PDB file of C-alpha atoms in Angstrom:
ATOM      1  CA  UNK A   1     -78.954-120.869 -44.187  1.00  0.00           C
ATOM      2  CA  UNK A   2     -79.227-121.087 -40.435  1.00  0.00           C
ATOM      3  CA  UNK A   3     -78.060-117.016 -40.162  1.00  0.00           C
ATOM      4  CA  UNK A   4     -80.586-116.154 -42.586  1.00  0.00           C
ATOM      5  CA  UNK A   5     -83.103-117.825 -40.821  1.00  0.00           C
ATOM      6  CA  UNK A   6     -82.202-116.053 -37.415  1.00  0.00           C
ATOM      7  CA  UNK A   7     -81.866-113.027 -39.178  1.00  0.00           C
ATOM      8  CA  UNK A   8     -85.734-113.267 -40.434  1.00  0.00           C
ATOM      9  CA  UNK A   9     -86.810-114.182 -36.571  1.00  0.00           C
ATOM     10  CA  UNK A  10     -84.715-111.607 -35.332  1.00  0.00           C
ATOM     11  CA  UNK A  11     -86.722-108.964 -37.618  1.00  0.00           C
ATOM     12  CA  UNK A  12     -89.770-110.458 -37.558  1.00  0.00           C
ATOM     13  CA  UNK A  13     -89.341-110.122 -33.210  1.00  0.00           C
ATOM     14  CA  UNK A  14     -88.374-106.457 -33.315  1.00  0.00           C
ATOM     15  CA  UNK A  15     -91.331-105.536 -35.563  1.00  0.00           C
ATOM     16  CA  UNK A  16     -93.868-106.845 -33.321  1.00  0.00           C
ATOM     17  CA  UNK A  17     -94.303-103.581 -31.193  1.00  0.00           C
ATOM     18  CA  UNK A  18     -94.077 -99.947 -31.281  1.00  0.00           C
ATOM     19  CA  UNK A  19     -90.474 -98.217 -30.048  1.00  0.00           C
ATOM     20  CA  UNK A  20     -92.187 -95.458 -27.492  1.00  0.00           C
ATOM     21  CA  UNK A  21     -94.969 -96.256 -25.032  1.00  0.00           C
ATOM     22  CA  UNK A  22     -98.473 -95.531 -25.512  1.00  0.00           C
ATOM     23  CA  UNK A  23    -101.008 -97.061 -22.972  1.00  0.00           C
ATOM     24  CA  UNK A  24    -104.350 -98.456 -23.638  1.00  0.00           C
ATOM     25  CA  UNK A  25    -106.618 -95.887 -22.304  1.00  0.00           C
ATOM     26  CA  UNK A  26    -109.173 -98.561 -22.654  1.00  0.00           C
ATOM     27  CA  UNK A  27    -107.306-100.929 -19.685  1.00  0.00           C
ATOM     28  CA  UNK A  28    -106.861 -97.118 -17.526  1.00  0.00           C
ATOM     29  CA  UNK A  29    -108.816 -97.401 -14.220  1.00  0.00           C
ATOM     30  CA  UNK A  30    -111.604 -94.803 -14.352  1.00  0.00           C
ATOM     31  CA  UNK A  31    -109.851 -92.860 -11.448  1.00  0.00           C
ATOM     32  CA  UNK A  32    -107.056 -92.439 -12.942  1.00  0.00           C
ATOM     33  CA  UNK A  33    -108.674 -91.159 -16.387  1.00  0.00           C
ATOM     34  CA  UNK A  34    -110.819 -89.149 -14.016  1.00  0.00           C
ATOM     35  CA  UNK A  35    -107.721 -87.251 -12.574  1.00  0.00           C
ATOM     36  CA  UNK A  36    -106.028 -87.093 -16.404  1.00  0.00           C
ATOM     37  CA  UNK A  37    -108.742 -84.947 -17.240  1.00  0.00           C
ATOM     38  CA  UNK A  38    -108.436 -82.636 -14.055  1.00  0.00           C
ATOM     39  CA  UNK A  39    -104.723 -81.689 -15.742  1.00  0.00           C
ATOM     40  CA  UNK A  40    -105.100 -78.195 -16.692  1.00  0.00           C
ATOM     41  CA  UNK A  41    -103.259 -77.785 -20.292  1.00  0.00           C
ATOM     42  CA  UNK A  42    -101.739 -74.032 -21.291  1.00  0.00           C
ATOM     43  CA  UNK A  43    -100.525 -75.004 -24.935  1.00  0.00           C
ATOM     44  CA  UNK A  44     -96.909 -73.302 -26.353  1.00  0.00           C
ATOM     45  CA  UNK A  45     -98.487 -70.953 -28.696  1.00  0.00           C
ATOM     46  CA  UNK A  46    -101.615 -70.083 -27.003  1.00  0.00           C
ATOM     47  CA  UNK A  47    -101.730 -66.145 -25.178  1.00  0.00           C
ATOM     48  CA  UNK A  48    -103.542 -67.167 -22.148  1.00  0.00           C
ATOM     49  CA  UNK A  49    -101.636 -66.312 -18.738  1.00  0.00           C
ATOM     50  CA  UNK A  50    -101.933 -69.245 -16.858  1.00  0.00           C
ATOM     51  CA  UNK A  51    -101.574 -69.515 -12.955  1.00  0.00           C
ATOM     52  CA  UNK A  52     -98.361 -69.161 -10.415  1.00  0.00           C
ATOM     53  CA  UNK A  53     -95.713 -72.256 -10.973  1.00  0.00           C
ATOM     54  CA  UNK A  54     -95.359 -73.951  -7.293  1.00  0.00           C
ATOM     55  CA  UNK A  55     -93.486 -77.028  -8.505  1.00  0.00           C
ATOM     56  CA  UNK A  56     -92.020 -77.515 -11.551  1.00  0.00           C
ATOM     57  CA  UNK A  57     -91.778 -81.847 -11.869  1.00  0.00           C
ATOM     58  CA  UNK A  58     -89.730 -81.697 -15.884  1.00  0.00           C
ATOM     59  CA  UNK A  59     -90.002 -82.149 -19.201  1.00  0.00           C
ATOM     60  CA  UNK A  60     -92.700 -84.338 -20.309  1.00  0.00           C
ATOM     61  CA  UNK A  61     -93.480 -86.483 -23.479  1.00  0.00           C
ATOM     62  CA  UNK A  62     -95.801 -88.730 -24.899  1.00  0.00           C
ATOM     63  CA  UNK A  63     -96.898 -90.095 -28.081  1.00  0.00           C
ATOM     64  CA  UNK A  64    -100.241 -91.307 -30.603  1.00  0.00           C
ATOM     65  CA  UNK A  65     -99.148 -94.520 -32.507  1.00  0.00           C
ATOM     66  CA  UNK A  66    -101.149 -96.220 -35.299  1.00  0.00           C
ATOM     67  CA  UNK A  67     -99.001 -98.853 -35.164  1.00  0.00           C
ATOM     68  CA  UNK A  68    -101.038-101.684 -36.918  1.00  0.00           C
ATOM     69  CA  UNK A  69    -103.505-101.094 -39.894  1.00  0.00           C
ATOM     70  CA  UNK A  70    -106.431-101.461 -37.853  1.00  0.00           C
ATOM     71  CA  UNK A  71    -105.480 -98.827 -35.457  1.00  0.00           C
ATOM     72  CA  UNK A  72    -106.949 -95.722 -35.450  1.00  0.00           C
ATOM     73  CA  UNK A  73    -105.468 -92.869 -36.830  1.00  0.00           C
ATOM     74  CA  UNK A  74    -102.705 -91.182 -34.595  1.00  0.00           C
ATOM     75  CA  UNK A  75    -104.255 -87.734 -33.070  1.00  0.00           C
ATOM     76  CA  UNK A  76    -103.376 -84.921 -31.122  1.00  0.00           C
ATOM     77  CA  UNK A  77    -106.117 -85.556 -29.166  1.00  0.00           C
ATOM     78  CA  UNK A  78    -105.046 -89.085 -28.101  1.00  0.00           C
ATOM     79  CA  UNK A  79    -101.300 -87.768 -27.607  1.00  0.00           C
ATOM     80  CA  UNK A  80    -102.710 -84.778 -25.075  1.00  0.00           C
ATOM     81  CA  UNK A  81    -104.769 -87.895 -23.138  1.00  0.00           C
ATOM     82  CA  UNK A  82    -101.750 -90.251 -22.724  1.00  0.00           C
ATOM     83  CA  UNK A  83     -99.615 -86.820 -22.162  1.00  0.00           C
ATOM     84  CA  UNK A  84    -101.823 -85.906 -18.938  1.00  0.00           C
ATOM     85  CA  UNK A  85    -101.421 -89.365 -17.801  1.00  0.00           C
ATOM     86  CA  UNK A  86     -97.864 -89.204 -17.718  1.00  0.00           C
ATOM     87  CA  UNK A  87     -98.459 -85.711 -16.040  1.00  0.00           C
ATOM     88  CA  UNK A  88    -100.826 -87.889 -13.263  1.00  0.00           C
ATOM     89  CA  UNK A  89     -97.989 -90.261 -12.786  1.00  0.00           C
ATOM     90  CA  UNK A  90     -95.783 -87.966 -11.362  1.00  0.00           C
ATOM     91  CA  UNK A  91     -98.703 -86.013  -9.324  1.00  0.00           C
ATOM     92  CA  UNK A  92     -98.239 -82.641 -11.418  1.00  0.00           C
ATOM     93  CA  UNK A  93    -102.021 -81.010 -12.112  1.00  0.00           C
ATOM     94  CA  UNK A  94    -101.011 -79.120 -14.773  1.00  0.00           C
ATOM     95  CA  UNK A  95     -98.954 -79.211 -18.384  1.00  0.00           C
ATOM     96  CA  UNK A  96     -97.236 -75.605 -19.581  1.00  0.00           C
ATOM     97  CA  UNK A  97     -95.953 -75.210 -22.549  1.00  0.00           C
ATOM     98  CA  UNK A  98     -97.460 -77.756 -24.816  1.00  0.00           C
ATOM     99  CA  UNK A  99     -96.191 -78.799 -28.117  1.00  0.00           C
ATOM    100  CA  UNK A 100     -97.340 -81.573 -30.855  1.00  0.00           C
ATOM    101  CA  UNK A 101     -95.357 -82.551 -33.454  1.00  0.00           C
ATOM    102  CA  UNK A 102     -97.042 -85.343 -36.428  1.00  0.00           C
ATOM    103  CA  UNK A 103     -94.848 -87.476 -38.403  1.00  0.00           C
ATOM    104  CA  UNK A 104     -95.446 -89.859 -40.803  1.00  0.00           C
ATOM    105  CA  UNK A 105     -93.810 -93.744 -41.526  1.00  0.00           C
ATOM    106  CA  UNK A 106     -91.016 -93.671 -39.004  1.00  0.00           C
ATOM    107  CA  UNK A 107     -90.516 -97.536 -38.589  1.00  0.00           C
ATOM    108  CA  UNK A 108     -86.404 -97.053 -37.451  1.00  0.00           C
ATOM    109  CA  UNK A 109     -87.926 -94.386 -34.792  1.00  0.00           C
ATOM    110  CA  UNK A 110     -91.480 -95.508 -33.544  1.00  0.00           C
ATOM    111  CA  UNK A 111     -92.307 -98.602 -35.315  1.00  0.00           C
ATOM    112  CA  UNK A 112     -95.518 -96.341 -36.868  1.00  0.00           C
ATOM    113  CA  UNK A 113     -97.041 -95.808 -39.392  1.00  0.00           C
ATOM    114  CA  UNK A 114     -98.169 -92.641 -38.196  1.00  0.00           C
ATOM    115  CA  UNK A 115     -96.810 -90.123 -35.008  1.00  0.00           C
ATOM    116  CA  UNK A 116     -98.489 -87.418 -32.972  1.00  0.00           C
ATOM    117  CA  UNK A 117     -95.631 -86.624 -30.252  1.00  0.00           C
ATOM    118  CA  UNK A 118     -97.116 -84.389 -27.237  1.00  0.00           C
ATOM    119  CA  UNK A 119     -94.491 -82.409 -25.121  1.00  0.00           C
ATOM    120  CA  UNK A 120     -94.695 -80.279 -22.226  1.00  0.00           C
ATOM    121  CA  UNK A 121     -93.592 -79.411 -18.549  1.00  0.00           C
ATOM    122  CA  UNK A 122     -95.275 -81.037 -15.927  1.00  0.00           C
ATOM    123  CA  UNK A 123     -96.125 -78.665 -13.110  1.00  0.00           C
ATOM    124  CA  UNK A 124     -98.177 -77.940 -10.154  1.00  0.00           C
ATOM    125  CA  UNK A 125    -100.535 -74.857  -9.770  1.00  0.00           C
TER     126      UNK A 125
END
């Protein structure tokens, strides 16, 4: 009885957050949200030339999580905001190369109900 009982805590534990990090853009200081929309974004299958590569800072990734059933809806949208915060993190001012990918339940993976994964290189202009 007493392993079945751990076992339910144990599950119950795991289940209480999502596997990949997504920030509250709500608790973001306005600076930094201010900068995350500075990033210039040059998507994978778009034909627009975009400007010389100085400094390429690496593979990127982010993700949109409706996690709970009063979330919102995962979007591209809120993948490509928490995707140029990452890029503000590590001081790049520009994403090349970007690439979303939705997926559905994936509660082994993400803990979601619903995925929008965001991918790019982080670069400076």
């Amino acid at each position: 009885m007493n392993k079945i009982y751990i076992f339910l805590m144990s599950m119950l534990l795991i289940s209480c957050g999502t596997f990949v990090p997504v920030q509250d853009v709500s608790k973001v200081d306005p600076a930094t949200m201010q900068q995350a929309y500075k990033v210039k974004i040059f998507n994978a299958n778009s034909n627009m030339q975009y400007p010389e590569v100085k400094h390429y800072h690496g593979p990127i990734t982010a993700y949109s999580c409706k996690h709970m059933m009063y979330d919102p809806p995962a979007s591209k949208g809120d993948a490509l905001i928490q995707l140029r915060l990452k890029a503000v993190e590590l001081g790049a001012n520009g994403i090349v190369d970007i690439t979303f990918d939705t997926r559905g339940t994936d509660t082994w993976g993400t803990n979601c109900w619903e995925t929008v994964q965001a991918s790019g290189t982080a670069v400076d202009f």
